[in-house]
Coordinates of C-alpha atoms in Angstrom, one line a residue:
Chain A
X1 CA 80.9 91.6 153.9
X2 CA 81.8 88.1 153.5
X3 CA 79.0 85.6 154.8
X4 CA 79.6 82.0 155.8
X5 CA 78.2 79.2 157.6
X6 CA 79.7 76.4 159.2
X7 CA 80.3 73.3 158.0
X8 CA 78.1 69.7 159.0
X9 CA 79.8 68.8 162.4
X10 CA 80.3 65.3 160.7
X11 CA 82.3 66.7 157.8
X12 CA 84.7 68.0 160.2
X13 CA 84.8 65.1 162.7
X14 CA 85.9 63.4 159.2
X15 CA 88.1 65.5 158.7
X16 CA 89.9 65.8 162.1
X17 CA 89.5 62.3 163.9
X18 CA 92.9 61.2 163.4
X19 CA 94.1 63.7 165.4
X20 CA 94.5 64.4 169.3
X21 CA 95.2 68.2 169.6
X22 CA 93.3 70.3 167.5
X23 CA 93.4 74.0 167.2
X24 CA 90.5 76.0 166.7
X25 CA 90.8 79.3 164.9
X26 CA 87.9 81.8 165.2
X27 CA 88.4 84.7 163.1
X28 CA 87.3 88.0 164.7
X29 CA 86.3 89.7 160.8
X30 CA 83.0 89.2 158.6
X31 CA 82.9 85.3 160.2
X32 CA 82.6 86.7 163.6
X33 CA 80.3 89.4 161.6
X34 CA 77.8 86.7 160.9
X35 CA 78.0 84.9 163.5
X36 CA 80.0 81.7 162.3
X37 CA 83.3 81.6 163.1
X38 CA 83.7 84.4 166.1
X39 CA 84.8 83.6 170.2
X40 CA 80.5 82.7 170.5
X41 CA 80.7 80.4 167.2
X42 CA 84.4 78.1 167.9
X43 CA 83.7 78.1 171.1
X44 CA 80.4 75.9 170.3
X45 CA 82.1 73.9 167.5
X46 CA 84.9 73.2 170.3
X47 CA 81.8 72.0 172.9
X48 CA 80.2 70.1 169.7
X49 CA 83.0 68.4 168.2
X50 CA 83.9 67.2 171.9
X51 CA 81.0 65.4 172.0
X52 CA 80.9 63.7 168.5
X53 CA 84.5 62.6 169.7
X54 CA 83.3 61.0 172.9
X55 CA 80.1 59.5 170.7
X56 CA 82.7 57.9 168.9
X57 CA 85.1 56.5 171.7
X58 CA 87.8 58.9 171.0
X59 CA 89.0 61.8 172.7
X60 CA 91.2 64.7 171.4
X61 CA 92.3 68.1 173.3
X62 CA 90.2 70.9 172.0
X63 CA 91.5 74.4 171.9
X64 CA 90.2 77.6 171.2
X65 CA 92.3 80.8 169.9
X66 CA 90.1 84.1 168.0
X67 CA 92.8 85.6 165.9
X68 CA 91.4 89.5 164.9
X69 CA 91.7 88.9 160.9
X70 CA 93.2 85.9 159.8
X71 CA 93.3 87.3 156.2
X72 CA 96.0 89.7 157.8
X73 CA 99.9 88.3 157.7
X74 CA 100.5 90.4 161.1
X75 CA 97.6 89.0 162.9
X76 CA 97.9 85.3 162.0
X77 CA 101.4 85.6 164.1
X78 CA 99.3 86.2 167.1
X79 CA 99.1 81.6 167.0
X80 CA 103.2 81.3 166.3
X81 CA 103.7 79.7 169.5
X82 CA 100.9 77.8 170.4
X83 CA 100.4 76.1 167.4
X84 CA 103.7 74.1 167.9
X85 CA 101.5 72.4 170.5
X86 CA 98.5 70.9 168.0
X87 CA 98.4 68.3 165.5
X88 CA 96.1 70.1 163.3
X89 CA 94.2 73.6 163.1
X90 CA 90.3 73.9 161.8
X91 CA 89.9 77.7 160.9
X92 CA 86.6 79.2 161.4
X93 CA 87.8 82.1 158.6
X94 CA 86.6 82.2 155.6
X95 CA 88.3 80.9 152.5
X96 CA 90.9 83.2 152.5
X97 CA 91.4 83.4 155.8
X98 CA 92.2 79.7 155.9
X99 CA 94.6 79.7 153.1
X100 CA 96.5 82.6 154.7
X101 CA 97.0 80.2 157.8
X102 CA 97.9 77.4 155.8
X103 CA 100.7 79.2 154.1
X104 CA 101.9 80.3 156.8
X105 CA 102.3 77.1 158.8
X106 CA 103.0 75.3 156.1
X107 CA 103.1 71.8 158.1
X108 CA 100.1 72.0 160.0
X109 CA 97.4 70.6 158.3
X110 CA 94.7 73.5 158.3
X111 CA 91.1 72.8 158.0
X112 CA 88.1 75.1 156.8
X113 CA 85.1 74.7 159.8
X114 CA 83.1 77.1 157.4
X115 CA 81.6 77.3 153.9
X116 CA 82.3 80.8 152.4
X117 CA 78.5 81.5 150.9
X118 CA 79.0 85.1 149.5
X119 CA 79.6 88.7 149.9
X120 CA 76.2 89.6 151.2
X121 CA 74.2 92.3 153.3
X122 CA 72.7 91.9 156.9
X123 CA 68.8 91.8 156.2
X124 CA 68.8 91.4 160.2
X125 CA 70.5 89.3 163.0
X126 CA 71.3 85.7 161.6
X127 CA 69.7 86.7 158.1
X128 CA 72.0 87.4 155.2
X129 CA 71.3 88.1 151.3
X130 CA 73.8 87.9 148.6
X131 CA 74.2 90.9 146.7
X132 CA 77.9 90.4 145.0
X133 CA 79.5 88.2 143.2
X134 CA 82.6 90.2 142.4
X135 CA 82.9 90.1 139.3
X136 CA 84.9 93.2 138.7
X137 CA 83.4 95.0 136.6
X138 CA 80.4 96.8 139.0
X139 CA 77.3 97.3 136.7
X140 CA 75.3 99.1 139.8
X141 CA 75.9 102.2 137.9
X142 CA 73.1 101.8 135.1
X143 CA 70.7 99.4 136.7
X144 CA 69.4 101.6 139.6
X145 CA 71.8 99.9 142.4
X146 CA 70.3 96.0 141.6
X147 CA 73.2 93.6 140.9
X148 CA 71.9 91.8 137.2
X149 CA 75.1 89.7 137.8
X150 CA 74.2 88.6 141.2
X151 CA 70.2 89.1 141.5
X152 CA 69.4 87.8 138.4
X153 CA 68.9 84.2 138.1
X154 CA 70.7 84.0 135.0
X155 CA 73.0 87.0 135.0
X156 CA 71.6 88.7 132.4
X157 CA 73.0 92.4 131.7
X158 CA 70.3 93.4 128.7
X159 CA 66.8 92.6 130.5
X160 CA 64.7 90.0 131.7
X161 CA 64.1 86.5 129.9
X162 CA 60.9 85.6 129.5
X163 CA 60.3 83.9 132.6
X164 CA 59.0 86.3 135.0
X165 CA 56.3 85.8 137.5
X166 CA 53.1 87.6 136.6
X167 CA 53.8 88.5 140.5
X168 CA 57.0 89.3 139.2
X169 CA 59.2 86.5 141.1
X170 CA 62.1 85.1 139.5
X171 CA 61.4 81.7 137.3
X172 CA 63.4 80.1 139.5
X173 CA 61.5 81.2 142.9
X174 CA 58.3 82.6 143.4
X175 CA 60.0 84.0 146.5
X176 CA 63.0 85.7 144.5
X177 CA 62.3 88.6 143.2
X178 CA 63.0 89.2 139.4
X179 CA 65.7 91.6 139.3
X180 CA 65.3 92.9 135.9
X181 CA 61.7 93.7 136.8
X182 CA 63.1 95.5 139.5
X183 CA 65.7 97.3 138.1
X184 CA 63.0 99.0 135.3
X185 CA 60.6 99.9 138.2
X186 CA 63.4 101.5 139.7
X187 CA 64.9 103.4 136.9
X188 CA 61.2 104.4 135.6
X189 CA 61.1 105.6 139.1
X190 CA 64.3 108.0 138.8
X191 CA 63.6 108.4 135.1
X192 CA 66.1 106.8 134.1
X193 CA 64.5 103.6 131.7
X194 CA 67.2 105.1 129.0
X195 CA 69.8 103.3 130.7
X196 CA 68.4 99.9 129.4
X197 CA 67.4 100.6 126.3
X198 CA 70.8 100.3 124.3
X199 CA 72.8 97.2 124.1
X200 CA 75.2 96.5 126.6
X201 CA 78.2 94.4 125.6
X202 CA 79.6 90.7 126.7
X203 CA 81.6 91.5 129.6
X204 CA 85.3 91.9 130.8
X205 CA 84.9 88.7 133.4
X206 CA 89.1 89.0 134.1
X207 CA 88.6 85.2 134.5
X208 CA 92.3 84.5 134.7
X209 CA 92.9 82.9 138.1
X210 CA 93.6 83.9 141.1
X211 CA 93.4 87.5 141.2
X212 CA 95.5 90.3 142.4
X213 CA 94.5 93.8 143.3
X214 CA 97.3 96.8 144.0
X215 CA 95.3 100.1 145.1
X216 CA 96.2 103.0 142.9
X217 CA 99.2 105.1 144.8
X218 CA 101.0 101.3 145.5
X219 CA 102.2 100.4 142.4
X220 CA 105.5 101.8 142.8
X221 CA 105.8 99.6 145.5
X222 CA 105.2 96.4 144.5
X223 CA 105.6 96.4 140.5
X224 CA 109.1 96.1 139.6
X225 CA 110.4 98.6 136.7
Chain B
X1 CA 68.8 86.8 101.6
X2 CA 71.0 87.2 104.8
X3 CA 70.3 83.0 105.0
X4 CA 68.6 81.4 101.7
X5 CA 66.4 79.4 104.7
X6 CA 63.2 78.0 103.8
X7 CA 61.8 80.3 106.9
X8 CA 63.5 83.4 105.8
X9 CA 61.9 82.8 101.4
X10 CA 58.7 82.0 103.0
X11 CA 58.3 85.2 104.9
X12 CA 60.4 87.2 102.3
X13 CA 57.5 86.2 99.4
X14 CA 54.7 87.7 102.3
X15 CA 53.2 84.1 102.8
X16 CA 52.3 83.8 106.9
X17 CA 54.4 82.1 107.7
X18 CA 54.3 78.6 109.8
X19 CA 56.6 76.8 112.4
X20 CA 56.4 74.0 115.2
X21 CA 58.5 72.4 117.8
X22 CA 60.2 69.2 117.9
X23 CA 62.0 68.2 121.4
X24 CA 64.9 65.9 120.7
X25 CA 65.0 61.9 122.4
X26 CA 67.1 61.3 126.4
X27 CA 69.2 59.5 124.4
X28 CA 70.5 58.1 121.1
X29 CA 67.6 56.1 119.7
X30 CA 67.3 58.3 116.2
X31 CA 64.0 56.3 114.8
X32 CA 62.2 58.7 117.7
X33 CA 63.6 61.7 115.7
X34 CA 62.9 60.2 112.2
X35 CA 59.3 59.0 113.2
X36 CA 58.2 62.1 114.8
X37 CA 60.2 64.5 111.8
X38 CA 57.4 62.8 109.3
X39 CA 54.7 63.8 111.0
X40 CA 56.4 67.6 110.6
X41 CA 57.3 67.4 106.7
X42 CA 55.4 69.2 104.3
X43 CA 53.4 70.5 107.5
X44 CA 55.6 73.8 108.8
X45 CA 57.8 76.3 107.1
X46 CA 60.9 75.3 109.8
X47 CA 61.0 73.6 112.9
X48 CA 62.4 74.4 116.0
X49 CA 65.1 71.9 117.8
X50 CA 64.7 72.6 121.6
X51 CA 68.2 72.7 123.1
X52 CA 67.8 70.4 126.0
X53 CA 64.6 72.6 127.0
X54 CA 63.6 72.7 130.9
X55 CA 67.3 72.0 131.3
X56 CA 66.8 68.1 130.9
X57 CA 69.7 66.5 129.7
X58 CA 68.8 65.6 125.8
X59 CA 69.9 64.6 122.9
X60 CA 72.1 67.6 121.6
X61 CA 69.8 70.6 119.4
X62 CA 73.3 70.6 116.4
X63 CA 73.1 67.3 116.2
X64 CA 69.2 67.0 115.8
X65 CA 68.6 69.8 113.8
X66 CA 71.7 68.1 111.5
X67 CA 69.4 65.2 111.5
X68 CA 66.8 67.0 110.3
X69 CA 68.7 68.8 107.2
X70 CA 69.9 65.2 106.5
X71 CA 66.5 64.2 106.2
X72 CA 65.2 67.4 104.3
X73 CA 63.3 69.2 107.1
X74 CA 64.3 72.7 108.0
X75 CA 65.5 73.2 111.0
X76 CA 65.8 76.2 113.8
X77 CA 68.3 75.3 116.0
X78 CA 67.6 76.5 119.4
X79 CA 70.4 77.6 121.3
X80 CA 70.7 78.4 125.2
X81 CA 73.3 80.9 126.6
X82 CA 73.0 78.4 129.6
X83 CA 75.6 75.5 128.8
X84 CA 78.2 77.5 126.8
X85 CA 80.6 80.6 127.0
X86 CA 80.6 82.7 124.1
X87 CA 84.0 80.0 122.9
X88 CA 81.6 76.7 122.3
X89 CA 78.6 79.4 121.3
X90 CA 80.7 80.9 118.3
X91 CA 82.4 76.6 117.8
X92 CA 78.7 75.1 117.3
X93 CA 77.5 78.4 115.6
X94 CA 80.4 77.5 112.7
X95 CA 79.7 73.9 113.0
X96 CA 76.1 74.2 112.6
X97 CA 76.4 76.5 109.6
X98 CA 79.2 73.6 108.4
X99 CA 75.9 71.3 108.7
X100 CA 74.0 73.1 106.8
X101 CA 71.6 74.7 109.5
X102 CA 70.1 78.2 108.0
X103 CA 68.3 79.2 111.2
X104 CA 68.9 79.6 114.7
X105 CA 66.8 80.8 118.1
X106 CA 68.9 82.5 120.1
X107 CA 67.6 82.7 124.4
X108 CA 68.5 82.4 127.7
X109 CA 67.6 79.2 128.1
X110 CA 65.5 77.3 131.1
X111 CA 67.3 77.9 134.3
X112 CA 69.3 74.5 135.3
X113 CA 67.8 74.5 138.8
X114 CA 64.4 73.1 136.8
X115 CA 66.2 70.4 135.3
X116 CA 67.8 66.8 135.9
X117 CA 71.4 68.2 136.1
X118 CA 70.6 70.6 139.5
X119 CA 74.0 71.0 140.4
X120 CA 75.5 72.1 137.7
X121 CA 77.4 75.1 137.2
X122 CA 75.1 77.8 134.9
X123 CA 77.4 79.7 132.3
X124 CA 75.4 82.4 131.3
X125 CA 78.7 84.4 130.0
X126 CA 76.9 86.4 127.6
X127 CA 73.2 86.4 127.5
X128 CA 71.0 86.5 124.5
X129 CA 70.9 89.7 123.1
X130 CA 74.7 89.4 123.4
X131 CA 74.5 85.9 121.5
X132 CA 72.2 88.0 118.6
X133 CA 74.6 90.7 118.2
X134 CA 77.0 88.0 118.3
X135 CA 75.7 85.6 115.2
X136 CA 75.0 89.2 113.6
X137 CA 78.8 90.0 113.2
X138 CA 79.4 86.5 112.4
X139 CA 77.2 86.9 109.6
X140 CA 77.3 89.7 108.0
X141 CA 81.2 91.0 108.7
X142 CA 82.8 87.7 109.2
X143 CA 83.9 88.5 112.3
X144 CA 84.1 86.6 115.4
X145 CA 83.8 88.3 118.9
X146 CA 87.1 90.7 120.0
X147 CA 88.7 89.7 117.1
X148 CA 88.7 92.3 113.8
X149 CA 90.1 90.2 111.5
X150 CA 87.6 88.2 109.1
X151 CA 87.4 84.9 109.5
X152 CA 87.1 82.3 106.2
X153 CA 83.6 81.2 105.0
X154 CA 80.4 81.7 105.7
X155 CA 77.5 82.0 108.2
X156 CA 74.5 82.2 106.5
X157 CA 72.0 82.0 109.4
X158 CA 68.4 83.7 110.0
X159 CA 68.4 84.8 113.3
X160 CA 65.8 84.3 115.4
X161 CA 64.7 85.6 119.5
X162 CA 61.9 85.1 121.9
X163 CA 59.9 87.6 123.1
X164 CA 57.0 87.4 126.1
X165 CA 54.9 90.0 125.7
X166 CA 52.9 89.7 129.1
X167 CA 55.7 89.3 131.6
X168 CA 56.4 92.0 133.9
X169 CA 58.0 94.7 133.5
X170 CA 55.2 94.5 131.4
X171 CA 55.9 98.0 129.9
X172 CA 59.4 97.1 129.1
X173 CA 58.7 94.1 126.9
X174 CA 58.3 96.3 123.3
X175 CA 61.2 98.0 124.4
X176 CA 63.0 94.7 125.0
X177 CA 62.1 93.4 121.2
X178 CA 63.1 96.6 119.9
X179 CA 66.6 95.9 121.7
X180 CA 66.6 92.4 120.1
X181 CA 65.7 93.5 116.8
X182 CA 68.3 96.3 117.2
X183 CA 70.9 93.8 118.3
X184 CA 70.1 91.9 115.1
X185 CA 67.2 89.7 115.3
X186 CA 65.6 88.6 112.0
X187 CA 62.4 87.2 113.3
X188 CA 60.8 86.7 116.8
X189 CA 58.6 83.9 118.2
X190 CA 56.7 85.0 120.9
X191 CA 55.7 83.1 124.1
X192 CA 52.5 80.7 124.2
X193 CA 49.5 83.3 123.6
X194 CA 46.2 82.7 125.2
X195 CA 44.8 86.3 125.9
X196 CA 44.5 86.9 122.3
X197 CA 43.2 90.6 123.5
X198 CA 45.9 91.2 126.0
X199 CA 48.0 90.4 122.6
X200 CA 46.4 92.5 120.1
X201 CA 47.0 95.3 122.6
X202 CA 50.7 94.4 123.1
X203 CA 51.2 94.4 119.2
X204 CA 49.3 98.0 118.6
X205 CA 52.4 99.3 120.7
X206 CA 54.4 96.9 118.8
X207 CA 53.3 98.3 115.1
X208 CA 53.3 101.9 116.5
X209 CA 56.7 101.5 117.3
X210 CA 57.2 100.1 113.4
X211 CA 59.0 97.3 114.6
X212 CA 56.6 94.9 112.8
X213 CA 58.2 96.5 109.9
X214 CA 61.8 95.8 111.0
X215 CA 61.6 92.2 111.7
X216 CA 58.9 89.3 111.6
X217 CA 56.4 88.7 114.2
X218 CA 55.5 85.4 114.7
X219 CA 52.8 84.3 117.3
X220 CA 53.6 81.3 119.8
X221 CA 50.7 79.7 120.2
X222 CA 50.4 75.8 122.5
X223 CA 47.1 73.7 121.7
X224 CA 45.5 72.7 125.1
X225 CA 45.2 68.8 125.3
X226 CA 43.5 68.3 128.4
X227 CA 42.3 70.6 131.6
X228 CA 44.9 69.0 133.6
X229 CA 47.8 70.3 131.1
X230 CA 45.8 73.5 131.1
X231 CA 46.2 74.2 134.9
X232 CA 49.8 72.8 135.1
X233 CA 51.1 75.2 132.6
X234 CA 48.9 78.3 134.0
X235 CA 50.5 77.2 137.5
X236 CA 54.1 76.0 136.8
X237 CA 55.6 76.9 133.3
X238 CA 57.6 80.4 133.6
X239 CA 56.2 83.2 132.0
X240 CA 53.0 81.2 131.3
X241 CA 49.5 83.1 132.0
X242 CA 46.0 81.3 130.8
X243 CA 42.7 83.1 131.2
X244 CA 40.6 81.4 133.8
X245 CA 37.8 81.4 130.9
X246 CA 39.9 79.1 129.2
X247 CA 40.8 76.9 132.5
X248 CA 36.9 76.5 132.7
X249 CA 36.4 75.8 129.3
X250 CA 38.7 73.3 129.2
X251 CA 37.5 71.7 132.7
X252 CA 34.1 71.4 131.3
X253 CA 34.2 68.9 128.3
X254 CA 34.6 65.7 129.1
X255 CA 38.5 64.0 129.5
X256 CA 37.9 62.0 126.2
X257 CA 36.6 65.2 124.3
X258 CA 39.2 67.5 126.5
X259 CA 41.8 67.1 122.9
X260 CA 39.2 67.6 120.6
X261 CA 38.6 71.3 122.9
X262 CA 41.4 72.1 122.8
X263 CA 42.2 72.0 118.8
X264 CA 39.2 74.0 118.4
X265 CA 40.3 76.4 120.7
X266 CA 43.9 76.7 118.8
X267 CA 41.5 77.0 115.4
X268 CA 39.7 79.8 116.8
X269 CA 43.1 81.8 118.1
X270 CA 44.5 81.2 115.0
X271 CA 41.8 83.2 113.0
X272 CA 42.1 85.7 115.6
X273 CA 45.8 86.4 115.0
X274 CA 46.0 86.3 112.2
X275 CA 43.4 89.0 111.9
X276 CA 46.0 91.3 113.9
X277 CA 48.1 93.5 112.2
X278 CA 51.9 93.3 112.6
X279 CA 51.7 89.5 112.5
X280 CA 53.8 87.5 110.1
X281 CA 53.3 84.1 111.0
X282 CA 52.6 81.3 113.6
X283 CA 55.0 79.5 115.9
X284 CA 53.3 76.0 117.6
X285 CA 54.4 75.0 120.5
X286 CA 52.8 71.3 120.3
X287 CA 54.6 69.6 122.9
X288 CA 55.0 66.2 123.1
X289 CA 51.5 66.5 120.2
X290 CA 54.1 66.3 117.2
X291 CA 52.0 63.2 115.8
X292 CA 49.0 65.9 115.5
X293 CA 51.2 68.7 113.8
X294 CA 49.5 66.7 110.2
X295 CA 45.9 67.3 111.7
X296 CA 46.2 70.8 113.7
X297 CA 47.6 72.4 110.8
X298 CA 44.7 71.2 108.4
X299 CA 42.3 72.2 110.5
X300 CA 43.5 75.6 111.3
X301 CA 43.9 76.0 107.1
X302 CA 47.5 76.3 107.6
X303 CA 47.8 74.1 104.8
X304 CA 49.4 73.2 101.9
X305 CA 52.9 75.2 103.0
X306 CA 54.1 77.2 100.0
X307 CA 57.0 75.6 97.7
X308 CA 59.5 78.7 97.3
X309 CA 61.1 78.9 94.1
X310 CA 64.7 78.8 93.9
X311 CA 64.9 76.9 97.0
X312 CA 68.3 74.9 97.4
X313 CA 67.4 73.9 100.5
X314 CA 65.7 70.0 99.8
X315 CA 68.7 69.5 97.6
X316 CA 70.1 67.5 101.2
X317 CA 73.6 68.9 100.4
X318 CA 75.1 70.7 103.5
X319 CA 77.4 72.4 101.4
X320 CA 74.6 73.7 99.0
X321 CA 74.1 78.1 100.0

């Protein structure tokens, strides 16, 4: 799922002081997942954002609304009517989340409250590791499950550099792991080291802005003939 | 001749073969480059042009190594997969061959998180067996990337990789060159060796797999100038492993005499290697030591370099193939 964290209180103080009714928008999907932007997680940016207010001699109205998925066009409806009410909205969604609210109410300036980190794994409660960096083209298939794209320091898809650990850690960290040494140990370990050995080609990225995705047995409904 | 480079007659003709490192100036002051290219010339078969190595922001490796052909000095331009897609890779691979460059490194490059630009974006679109493969079709079909149709002129360039023969997945490292040499790669310069056994053993699987045969080996090897250099680059340089024996050796001379230790220590590797079968040459990594290139090289009877006949190189013309 997507992981996030939330944003330096004074960044959104910044962001938000010239106004005296703000909205705040948990989102009850992968932010409320990882525990930044769920009913817990605005309710506590509502408390701290308060107080910097008061700090600073200013007070603003502060309220707090979860929608269930606010990358969803029928749950983002949910704050129709209340919204009329506030000057401007901080979403605790993540990136996508936020735009989806800002289209939709187009005059209300909308706020992010979090920083989308990555599409990541719960290692345990509060601890997250990255582990995709969608790049649409999944090459899980012939490295033994280990992302090169996302694991490997340098996204490298034909081996390691030359950098490894003799621990083998990542050049970068002594703490990261290096995936390529990884991904041989674990395909020697299913016998399958033949997967490596021939040379795999520059990749498709599909760099070509914002991306759309139609799941097979929809086309017919959204591509014209 | 896939190139007509110095590098590529030298090792053609069976001499061993010899080539150094020259880091490029932070900044535009070029009587850096032309001092320190003296101390190289007549010295080395080729020199390598770092391309802004430990991701430091440098003077650029095209334009040095141009500087260098200028001045009659061969050249092998380094080049990352770091800073460029594969657009500006195939761009400065043309408009180094347009400058009359005749040999390129091809690697992965220092990771930017080590350097003076730390928040920079990493490009990494292809890495560098893609980049071998890459200059290979350029090369020898005229062809860019996802394009079949030839393109006009030339790219007359001896292709070159890096290989670390004692970083883990230990195992996978002769499979790894056999990739690289599959992908394309003309010769190989192998990380800084100081377990010349550990080496020797690495090369055995190397030769019994023939691929000293397919492409040409060349040894890195990094002369030791103090105990304080010798402990930093055991500790912090990636990939990097030093015998303790040699920490020791090096601790226990005297600071003023650490230099001199450390030269004979290089002396004695180099008869070692080149005892070992498989090996075609030696690639120093004298950093920041370029002034002492003139003196390792003597005393490691490197010297005199071989002239090679028919070499159109020194003729200074960047047209000249």
């Amino acid at each position: 799922m997507i992981k996030a964290k939330r944003k330096p209180l004074e960044e959104l103080f910044d962001l938000t002081k010239g106004f005296q009714r703000i909205l705040c928008v948990g989102c009850g999907g992968c932010t409320s997942v990882c525990l930044a932007g769920g009913q817990r997680e605005t309710q506590m940016l509502k408390t701290d954002l308060s107080q910097l207010f008061r700090e600073n001699g200013k007070s603003a109205h502060i309220s707090v609304f979860v929608i269930e998925r606010q990358c969803s066009p029928e749950y983002i409806s949910d704050i129709e009517d209340m919204i009329k009410d506030y000057g401007c909205v901080i979403s605790a969604a993540c990136g996508a989340g936020v735009q989806l609210l800002a289209e939709r109410y187009r005059s209300k300036p909308v706020f992010p409250a979090l920083n989308t980190m990555f599409v990541g794994l719960d290692r345990s409660t509060g601890l997250y590791q990255e582990r995709c960096r969608t790049c649409g083209d999944c090459q899980l298939g012939y490295t033994g499950g280990i992302c090169p794209v996302t694991c490997c320091s340098k996204s490298l898809f034909n081996g390691p550099c030359g950098g490894t650990n003799i621990n083998g850690s990542c050049e970068v960290s002594r703490e990261t792991p290096c995936a390529w040494n990884e991904i041989y140990e674990r395909l020697k370990m299913q016998n399958r080291v033949e997967n490596i050995l021939s040379i795999h080609p520059p990749m498709d990225w599909t760099d070509k802005g914002p991306g759309t995705l139609i799941q097979s047995g929809y086309e017919s409904r959204y591509i014209k003939k | 001749m896939k190139s007509g480079s110095n590098l590529e007659r030298v090792l053609k003709a069976g001499h061993f073969a010899v080539t150094t490192e020259f880091g490029p100036p932070k900044g535009t002051d070029l009587s850096i480059v032309k001092n320190k290219a003296e101390f190289i010339r007549g010295n080395v078969d080729a020199v390598n042009v770092t391309d802004c190595q430990t991701a430091v922001v440098r003077l650029s490796s095209i334009a040095t190594s141009a500087i260098l052909v200028q001045m009659g000095i061969e050249p092998v331009m380094q080049m990352t997969c770091r800073d460029r897609n594969r657009i500006a890779i195939q761009s400065d691979i043309f408009g180094a061959s347009a400058l009359g460059i005749k040999n390129m490194l091809a690697i992965s490059g220092d990771h930017h998180s080590f350097g003076n630009q730390k928040n920079a974006r990493k490009v990494y679109d292809i890495d560098s067996m893609q980049m071998i493969s890459l200059v290979k079709r350029m090369r020898d079909e005229q062809k860019m990337l996802s394009e079949d149709k030839p393109f006009q002129g030339e790219v007359p360039m001896f292709i070159g990789a890096a290989a670390n023969p004692f970083a883990p997945p230990v195992e996978f490292r002769a499979m790894h060159l056999r990739k690289k040499i599959e992908a394309g790669a003309d010769f190989i310069q192998t990380q800084s060796i100081y377990d010349v056994d550990k080496f020797r053993q690495w090369m055995k699987i190397v030769c019994d797999m023939g691929l000293d045969r397919q492409c040409a080996i060349l040894a890195g090897l990094t002369p030791l100038k103090s105990a304080g250099m010798a402990r930093y680059m055991a500790d912090n340089v990636p990939g990097m492993q030093i015998p303790e024996s040699l920490l020791t050796r090096m601790a226990g001379v005297p600071k003023e005499r650490a230099a001199e230790e450390g030269i004979r220590i290089f002396c004695e590797q180099v008869e070692q290697i080149r005892e070992i079968p498989g090996i075609a040459g030696l690639h120093i990594m004298a950093i920041e030591w370029e002034h002492r290139i003139p003196e390792i090289t003597e005393r490691a009877g490197l010297l005199p370099r071989p002239v090679m006949q028919g070499n159109d190189f020194f003729s200074g013309d960047p047209q000249c193939r």
